CSV table of C-alpha atoms and ligand atoms in Angstrom, one decimal:
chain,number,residue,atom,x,y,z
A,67,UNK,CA,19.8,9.6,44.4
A,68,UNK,CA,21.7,7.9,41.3
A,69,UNK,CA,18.4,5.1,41.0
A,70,UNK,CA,16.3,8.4,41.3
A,71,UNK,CA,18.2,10.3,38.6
A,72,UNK,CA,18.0,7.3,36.1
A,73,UNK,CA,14.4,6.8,36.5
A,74,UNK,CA,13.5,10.4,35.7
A,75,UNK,CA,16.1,10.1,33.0
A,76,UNK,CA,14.0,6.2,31.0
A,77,UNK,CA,11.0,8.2,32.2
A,78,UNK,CA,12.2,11.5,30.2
A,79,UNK,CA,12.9,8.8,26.9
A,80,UNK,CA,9.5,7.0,27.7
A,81,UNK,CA,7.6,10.1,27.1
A,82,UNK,CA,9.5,12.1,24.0
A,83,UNK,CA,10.2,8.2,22.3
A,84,UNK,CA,12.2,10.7,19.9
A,85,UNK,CA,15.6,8.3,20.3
A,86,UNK,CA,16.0,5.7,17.5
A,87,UNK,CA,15.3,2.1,19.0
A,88,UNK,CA,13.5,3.3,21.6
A,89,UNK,CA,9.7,3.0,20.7
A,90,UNK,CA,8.4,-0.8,20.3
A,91,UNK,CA,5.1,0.4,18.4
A,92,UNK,CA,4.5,3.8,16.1
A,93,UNK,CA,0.9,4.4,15.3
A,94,UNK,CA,0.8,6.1,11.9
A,95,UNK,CA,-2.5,8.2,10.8
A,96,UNK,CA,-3.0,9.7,7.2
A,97,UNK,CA,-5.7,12.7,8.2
A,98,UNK,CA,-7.1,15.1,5.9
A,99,UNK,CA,-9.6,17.7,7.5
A,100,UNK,CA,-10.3,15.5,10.4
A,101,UNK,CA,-9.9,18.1,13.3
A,102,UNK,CA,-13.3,17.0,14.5
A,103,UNK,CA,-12.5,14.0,15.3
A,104,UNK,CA,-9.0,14.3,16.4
A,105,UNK,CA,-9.5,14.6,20.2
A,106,UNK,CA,-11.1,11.6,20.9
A,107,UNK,CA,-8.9,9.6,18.9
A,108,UNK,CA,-6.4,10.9,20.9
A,109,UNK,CA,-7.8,10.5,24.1
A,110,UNK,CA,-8.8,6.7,23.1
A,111,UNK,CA,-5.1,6.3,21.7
A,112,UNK,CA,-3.4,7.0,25.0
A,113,UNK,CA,-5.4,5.0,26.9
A,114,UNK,CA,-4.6,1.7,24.7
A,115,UNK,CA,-1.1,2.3,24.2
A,116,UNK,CA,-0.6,3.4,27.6
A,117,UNK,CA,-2.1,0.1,28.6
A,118,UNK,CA,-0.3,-1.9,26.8
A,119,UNK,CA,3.1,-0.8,28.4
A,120,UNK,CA,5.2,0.0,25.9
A,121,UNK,CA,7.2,2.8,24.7
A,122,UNK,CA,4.9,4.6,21.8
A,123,UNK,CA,4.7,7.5,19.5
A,124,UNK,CA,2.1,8.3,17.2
A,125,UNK,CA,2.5,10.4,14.0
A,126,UNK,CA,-0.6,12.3,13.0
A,127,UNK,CA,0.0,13.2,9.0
A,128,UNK,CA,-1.8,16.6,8.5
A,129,UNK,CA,-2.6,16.1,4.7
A,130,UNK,CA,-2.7,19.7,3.8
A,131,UNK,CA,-5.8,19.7,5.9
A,132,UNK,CA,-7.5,23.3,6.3
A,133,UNK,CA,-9.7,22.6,9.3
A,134,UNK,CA,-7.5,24.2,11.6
A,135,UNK,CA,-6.1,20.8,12.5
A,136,UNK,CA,-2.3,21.7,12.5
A,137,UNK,CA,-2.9,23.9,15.7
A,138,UNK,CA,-4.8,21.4,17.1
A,139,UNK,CA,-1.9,18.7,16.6
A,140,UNK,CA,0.6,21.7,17.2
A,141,UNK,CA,-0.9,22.2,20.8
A,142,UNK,CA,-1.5,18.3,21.5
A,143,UNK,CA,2.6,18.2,20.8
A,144,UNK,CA,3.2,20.7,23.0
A,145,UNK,CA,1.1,18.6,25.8
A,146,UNK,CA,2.2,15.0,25.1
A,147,UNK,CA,5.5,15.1,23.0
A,148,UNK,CA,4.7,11.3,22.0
A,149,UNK,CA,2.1,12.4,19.5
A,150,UNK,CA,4.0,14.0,16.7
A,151,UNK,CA,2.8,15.2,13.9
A,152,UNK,CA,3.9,15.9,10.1
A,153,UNK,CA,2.2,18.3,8.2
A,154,UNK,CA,2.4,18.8,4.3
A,155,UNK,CA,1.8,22.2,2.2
A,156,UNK,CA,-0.4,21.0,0.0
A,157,UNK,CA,-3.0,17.9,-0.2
A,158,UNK,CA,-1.0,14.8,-1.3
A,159,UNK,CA,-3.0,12.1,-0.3
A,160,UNK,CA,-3.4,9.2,1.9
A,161,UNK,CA,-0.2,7.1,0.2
A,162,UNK,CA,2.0,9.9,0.2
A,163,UNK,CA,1.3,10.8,3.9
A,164,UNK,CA,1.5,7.1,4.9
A,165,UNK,CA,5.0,7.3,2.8
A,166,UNK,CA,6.2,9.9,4.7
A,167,UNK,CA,5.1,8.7,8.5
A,168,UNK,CA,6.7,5.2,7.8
A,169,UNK,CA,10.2,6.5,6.7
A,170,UNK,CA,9.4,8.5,10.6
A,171,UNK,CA,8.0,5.6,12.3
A,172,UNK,CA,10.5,3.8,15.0
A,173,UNK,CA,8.8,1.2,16.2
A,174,UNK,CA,8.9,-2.5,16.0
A,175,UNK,CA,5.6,-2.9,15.8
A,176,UNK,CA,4.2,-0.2,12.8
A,177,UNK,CA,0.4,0.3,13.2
A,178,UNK,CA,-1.7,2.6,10.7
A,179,UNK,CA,-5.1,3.7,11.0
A,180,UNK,CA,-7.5,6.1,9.9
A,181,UNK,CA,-8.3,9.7,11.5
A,182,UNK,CA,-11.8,9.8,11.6
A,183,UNK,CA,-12.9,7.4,14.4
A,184,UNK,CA,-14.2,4.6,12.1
A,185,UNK,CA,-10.9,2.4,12.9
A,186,UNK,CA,-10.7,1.3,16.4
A,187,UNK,CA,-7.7,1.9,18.6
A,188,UNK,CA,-9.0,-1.0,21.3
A,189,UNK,CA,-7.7,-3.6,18.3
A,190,UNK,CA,-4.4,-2.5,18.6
A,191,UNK,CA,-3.3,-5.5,21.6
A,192,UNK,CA,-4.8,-8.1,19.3
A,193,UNK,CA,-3.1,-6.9,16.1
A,194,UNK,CA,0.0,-6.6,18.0
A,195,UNK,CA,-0.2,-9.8,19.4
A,196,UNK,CA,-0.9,-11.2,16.0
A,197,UNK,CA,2.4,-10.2,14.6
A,198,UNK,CA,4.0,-11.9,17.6
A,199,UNK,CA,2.4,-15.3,16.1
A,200,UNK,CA,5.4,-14.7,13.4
A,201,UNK,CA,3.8,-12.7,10.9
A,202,UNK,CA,4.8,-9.8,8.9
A,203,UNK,CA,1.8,-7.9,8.6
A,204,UNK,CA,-1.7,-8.2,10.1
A,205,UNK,CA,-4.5,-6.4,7.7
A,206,UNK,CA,-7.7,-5.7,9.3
A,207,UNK,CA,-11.0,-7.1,8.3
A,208,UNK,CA,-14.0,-4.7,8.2
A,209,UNK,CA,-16.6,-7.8,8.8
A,210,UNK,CA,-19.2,-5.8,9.8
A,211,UNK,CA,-18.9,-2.8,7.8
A,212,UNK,CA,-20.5,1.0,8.6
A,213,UNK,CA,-20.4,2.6,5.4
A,214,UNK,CA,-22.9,3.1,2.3
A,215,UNK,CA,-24.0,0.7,0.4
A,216,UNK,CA,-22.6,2.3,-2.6
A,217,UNK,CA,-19.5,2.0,-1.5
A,218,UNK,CA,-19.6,-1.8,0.1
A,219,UNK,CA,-20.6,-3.3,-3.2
A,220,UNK,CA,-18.0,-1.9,-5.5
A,221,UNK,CA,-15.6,-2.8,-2.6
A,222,UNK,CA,-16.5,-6.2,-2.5
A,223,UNK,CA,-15.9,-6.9,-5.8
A,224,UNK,CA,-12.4,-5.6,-5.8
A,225,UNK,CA,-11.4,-7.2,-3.1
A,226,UNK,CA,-12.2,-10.2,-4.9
A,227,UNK,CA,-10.3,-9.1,-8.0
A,228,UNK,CA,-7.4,-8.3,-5.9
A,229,UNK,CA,-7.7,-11.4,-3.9
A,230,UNK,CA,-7.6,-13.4,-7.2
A,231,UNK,CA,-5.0,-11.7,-9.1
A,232,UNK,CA,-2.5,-11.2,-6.5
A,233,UNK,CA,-3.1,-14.9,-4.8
A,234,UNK,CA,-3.3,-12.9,-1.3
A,235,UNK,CA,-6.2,-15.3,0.7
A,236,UNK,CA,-7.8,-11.6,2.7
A,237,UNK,CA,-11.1,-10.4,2.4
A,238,UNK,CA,-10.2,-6.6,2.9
A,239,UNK,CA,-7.2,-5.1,1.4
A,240,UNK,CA,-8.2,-1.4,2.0
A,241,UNK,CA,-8.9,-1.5,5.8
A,242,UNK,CA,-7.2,1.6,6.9
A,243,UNK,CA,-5.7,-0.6,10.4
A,244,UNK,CA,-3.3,-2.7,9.9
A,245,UNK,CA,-0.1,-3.6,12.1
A,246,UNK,CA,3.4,-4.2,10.7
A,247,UNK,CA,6.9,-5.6,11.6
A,248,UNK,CA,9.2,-2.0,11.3
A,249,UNK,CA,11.4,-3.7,8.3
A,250,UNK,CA,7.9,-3.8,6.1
A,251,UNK,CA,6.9,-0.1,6.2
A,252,UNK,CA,11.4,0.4,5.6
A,253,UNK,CA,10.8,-1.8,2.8
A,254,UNK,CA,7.6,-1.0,0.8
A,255,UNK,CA,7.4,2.0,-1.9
A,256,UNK,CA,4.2,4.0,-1.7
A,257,UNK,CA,3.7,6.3,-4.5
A,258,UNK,CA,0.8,7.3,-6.0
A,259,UNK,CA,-3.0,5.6,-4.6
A,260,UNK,CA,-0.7,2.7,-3.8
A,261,UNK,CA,-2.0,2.3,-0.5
A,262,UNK,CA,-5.0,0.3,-1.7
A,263,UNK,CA,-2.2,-2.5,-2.0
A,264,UNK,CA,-0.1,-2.3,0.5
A,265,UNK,CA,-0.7,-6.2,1.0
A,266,UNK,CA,0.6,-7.1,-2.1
A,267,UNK,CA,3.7,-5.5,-2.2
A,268,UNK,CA,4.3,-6.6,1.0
A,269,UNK,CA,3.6,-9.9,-0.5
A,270,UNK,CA,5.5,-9.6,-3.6
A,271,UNK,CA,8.8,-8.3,-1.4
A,272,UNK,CA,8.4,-11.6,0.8
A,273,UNK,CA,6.6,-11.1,4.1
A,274,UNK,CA,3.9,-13.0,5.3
A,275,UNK,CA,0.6,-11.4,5.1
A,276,UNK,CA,-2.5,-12.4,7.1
A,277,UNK,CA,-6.0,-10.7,8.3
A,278,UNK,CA,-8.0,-10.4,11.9
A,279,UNK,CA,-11.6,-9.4,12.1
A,280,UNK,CA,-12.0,-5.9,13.3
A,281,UNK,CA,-14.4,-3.2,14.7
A,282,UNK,CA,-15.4,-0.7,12.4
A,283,UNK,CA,-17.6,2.3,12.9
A,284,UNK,CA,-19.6,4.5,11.2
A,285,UNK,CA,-18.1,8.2,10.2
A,286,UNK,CA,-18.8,10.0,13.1
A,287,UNK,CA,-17.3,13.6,11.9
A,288,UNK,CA,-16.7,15.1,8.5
A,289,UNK,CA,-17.5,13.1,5.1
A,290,UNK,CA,-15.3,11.0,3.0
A,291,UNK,CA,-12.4,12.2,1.1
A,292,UNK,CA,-12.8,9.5,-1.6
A,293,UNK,CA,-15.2,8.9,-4.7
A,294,UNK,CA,-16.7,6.3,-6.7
A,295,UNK,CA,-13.5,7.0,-9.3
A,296,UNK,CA,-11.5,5.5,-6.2
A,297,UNK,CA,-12.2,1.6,-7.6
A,298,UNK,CA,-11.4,2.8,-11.6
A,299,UNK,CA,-7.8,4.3,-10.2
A,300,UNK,CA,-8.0,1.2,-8.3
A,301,UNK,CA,-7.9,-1.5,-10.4
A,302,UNK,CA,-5.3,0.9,-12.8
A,303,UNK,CA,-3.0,0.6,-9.9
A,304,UNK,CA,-3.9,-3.2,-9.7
A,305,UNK,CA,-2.2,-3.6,-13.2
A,306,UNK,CA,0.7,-1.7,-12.4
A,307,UNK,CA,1.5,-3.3,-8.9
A,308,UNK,CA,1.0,-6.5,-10.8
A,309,UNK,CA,3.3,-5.6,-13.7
A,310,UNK,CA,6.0,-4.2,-11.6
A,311,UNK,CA,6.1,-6.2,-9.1
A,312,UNK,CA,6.4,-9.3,-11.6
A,313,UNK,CA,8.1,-8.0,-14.4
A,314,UNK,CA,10.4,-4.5,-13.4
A,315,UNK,CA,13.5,-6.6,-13.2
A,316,UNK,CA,13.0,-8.1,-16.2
A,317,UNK,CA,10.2,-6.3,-18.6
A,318,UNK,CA,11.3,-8.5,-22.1
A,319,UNK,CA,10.5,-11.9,-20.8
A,320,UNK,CA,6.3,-10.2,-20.5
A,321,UNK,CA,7.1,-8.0,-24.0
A,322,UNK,CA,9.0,-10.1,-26.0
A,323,UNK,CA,7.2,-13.3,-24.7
A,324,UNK,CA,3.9,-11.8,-26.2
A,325,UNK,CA,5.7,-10.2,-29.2
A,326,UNK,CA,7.3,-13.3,-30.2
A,327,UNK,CA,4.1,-15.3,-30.3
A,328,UNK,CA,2.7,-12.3,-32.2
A,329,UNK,CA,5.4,-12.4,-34.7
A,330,UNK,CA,5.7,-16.0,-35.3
A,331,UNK,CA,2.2,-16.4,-35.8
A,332,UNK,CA,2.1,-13.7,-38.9
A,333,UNK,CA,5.8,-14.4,-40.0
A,334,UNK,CA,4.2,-18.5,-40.4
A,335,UNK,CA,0.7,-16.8,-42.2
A,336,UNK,CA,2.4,-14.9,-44.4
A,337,UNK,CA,4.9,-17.8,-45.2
A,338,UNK,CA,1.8,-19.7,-46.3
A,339,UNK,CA,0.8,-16.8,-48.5
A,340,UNK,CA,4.1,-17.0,-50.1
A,341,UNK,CA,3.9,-20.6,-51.1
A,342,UNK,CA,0.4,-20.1,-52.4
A,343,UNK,CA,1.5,-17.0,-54.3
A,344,UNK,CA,4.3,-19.1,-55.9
A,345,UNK,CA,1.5,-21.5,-56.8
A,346,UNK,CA,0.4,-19.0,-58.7
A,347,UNK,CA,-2.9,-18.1,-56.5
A,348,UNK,CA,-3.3,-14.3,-56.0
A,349,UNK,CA,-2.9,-13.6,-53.0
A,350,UNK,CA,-3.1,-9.6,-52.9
A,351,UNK,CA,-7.0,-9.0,-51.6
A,352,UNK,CA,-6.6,-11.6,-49.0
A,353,UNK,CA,-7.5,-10.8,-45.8
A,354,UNK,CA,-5.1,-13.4,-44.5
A,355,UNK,CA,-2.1,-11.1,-45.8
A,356,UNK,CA,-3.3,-8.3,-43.9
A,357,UNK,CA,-3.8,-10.5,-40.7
A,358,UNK,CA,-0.3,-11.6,-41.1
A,359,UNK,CA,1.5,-8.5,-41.6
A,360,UNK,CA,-0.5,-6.7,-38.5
A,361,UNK,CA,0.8,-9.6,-36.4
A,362,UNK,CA,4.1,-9.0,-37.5
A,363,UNK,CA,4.6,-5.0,-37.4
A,364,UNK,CA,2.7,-5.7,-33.4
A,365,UNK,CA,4.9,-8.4,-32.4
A,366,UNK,CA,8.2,-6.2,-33.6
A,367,UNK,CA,6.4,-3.0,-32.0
A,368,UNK,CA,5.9,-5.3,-28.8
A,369,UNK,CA,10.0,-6.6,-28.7
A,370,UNK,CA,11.5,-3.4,-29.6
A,371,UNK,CA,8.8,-2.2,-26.3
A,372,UNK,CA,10.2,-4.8,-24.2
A,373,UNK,CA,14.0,-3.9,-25.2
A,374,UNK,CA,13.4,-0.3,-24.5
A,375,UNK,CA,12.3,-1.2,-20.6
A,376,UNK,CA,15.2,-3.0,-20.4
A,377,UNK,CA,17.5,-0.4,-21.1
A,378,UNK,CA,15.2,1.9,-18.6
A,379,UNK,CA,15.3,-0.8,-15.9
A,380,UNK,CA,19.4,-1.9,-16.3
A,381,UNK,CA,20.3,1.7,-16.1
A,382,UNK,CA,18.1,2.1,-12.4
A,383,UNK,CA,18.4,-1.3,-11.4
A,384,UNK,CA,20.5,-2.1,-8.0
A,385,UNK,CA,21.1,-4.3,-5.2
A,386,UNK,CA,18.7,-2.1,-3.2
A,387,UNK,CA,15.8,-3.2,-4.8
A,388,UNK,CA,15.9,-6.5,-3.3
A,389,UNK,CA,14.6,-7.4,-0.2
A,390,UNK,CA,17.1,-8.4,2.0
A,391,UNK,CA,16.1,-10.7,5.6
A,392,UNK,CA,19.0,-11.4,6.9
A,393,UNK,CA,22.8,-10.9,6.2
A,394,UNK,CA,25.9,-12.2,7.9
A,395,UNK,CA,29.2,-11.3,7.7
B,7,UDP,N1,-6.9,10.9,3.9
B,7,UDP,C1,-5.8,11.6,3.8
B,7,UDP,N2,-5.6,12.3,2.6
B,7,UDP,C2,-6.5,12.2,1.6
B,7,UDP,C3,-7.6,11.5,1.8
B,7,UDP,C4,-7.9,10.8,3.0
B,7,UDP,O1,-4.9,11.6,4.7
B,7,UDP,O2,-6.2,12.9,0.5
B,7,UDP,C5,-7.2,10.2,5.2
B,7,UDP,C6,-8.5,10.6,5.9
B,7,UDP,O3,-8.4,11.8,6.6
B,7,UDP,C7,-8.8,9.4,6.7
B,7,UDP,C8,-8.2,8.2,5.9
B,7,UDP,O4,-7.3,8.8,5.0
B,7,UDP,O5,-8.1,9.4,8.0
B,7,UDP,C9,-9.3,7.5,5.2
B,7,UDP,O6,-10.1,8.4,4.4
B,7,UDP,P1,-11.7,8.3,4.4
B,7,UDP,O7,-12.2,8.0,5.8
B,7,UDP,O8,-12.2,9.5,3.7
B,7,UDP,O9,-11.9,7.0,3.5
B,7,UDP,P2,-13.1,5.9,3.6
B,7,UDP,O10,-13.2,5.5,5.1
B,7,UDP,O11,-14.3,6.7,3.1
B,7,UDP,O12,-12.6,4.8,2.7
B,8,MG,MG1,-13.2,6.6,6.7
């Protein structure tokens, strides 16, 4: 009678998930007028997860979507209480509603994926399993890729960029699945288009990142919600994940570094120009003056830049922003 009472009772947990430590994996999916393909997703969803016997919960992220989705996900709720679902008031895009389902997200094991059937839910055991190698964060690889050309090309060459700049050894840092330890989605700020490098900072705050070939599929339902001015955002966003993740902490040593070398270089011109002027050479229609004074006013410009961030940064900074792995006390 007791046994009986307690199984209903972990049975009753398994299927709401809803108490904090008990969900091993969250499945988070950003979807933006997707209602189309929403019920086979689902329906492919809980036959993986359920599979893989562990607690679960997935969080749909209506996007300001207005498809009709949000009575769709309202009703699937009402059905199967694991699949959850946020829903915004306006369209705020794929970072923020990955933002807000990771500050939701339970699980040990984070996975996100995209709504519209061309991310495979069957990868989830592998990507999982992945992470139980010891790493942080498994990215997926779209290998073989079902999308238009004019989109594969431009991607290819960021991804190269990226790969180069940030020193992150992937081929694909904008695959929509990708699997995550619960302290890296607690950790990362997304803000922004930031999702694009969601590697990087995970990088930059210390996890190890690594990548698995995945499925991919072509869009079965509804069109892509993102342009050709995704990879000119893109590579803005590149410069400031690059910048802040290197530099926030201490923005002089990149401005007054610079600066300094500016400075010096038209402070020693225009110390030459002195000595030939008190050679008695005249000096004033010398381009070389000009040269030197430009360097000077930019390299004070620059310093005075660089002193202004610090003042910004020391008045926000804090012990939060580091990334702590383990304490003990
Ligand atoms: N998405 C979103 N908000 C947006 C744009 C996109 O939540 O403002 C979602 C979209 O519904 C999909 C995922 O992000 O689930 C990837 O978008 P999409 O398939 O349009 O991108 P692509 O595959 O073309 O790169
Ligand atoms: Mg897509």
């Amino acid at each position: 009678m007791q046994a009986d009472a307690h199984e209903t009772e972990t049975e009753q947990k398994q299927k709401t998930g809803s108490e904090a430590g008990e969900v091993d994996i969250s499945v988070v999916i950003p979807s933006y007028n997707e209602k189309d393909s929403i019920p086979e997703l689902t329906g492919q969803l809980t036959n993986v997860l359920d599979g893989m016997q562990l607690r679960w919960e997935v969080w749909y992220i209506d996007d300001g979507s207005g498809d009709g989705s949000a009575e769709a996900l309202r009703a699937l709720h009402a059905k199967d209480p694991r699949f959850k679902m946020i829903r915004f008031r306006r369209n705020y895009g794929k970072s923020a509603a990955l933002a807000v389902g990771f500050e939701q997200a339970q699980g040990r094991y984070v996975i996100t994926m995209d709504a519209d059937l061309q991310d495979d839910p069957s990868e989830i055991p592998a990507l999982v399993a992945k992470l139980d190698e010891g790493f942080d964060m498994v990215s997926g690889w779209k290998k073989k890729r079902y999308d238009p050309i004019s989109k594969t090309i431009p991607s290819k060459f960021f991804n190269f960029v990226t790969g180069k700049l940030s020193g992150i050894d992937i081929h694909d840092f904008n695959c929509g699945l990708k699997a995550y330890r619960g302290e890296v989605v607690k950790t990362v700020n997304l803000y922004g288009e930031m999702h694009r490098y969601i590697p990087v900072l995970a990088k930059m705050a210390g996890f190890t990142v690594t990548e698995m070939v995945v499925q991919h599929h072509p869009r079965k339902y509804g069109s892509t919600k993102f342009g050709l001015s995704r990879f000119f955002k893109g590579f803005l966003d590149l410069l400031t994940v690059m910048f802040t993740s290197r530099y926030t902490q201490r923005p002089l040593h990149v401005f007054g570094s610079l600066g300094g070398i500016m400075f010096l270089a038209g402070f020693l011109i225009n110390a030459w120009m002195t000595v030939e002027w008190l050679m008695g050479y005249p000096v004033g229609n010398r381009p070389m003056l000009l040269l030197g004074i430009l360097l000077m006013l930019l390299g004070i410009q620059l310093i005075s830049t660089g002193l202004l961030a610090e003042m910004v940064t020391k008045s926000g900074a804090s012990a939060r922003d580091y990334s702590v792995r383990e304490m003990l006390k």
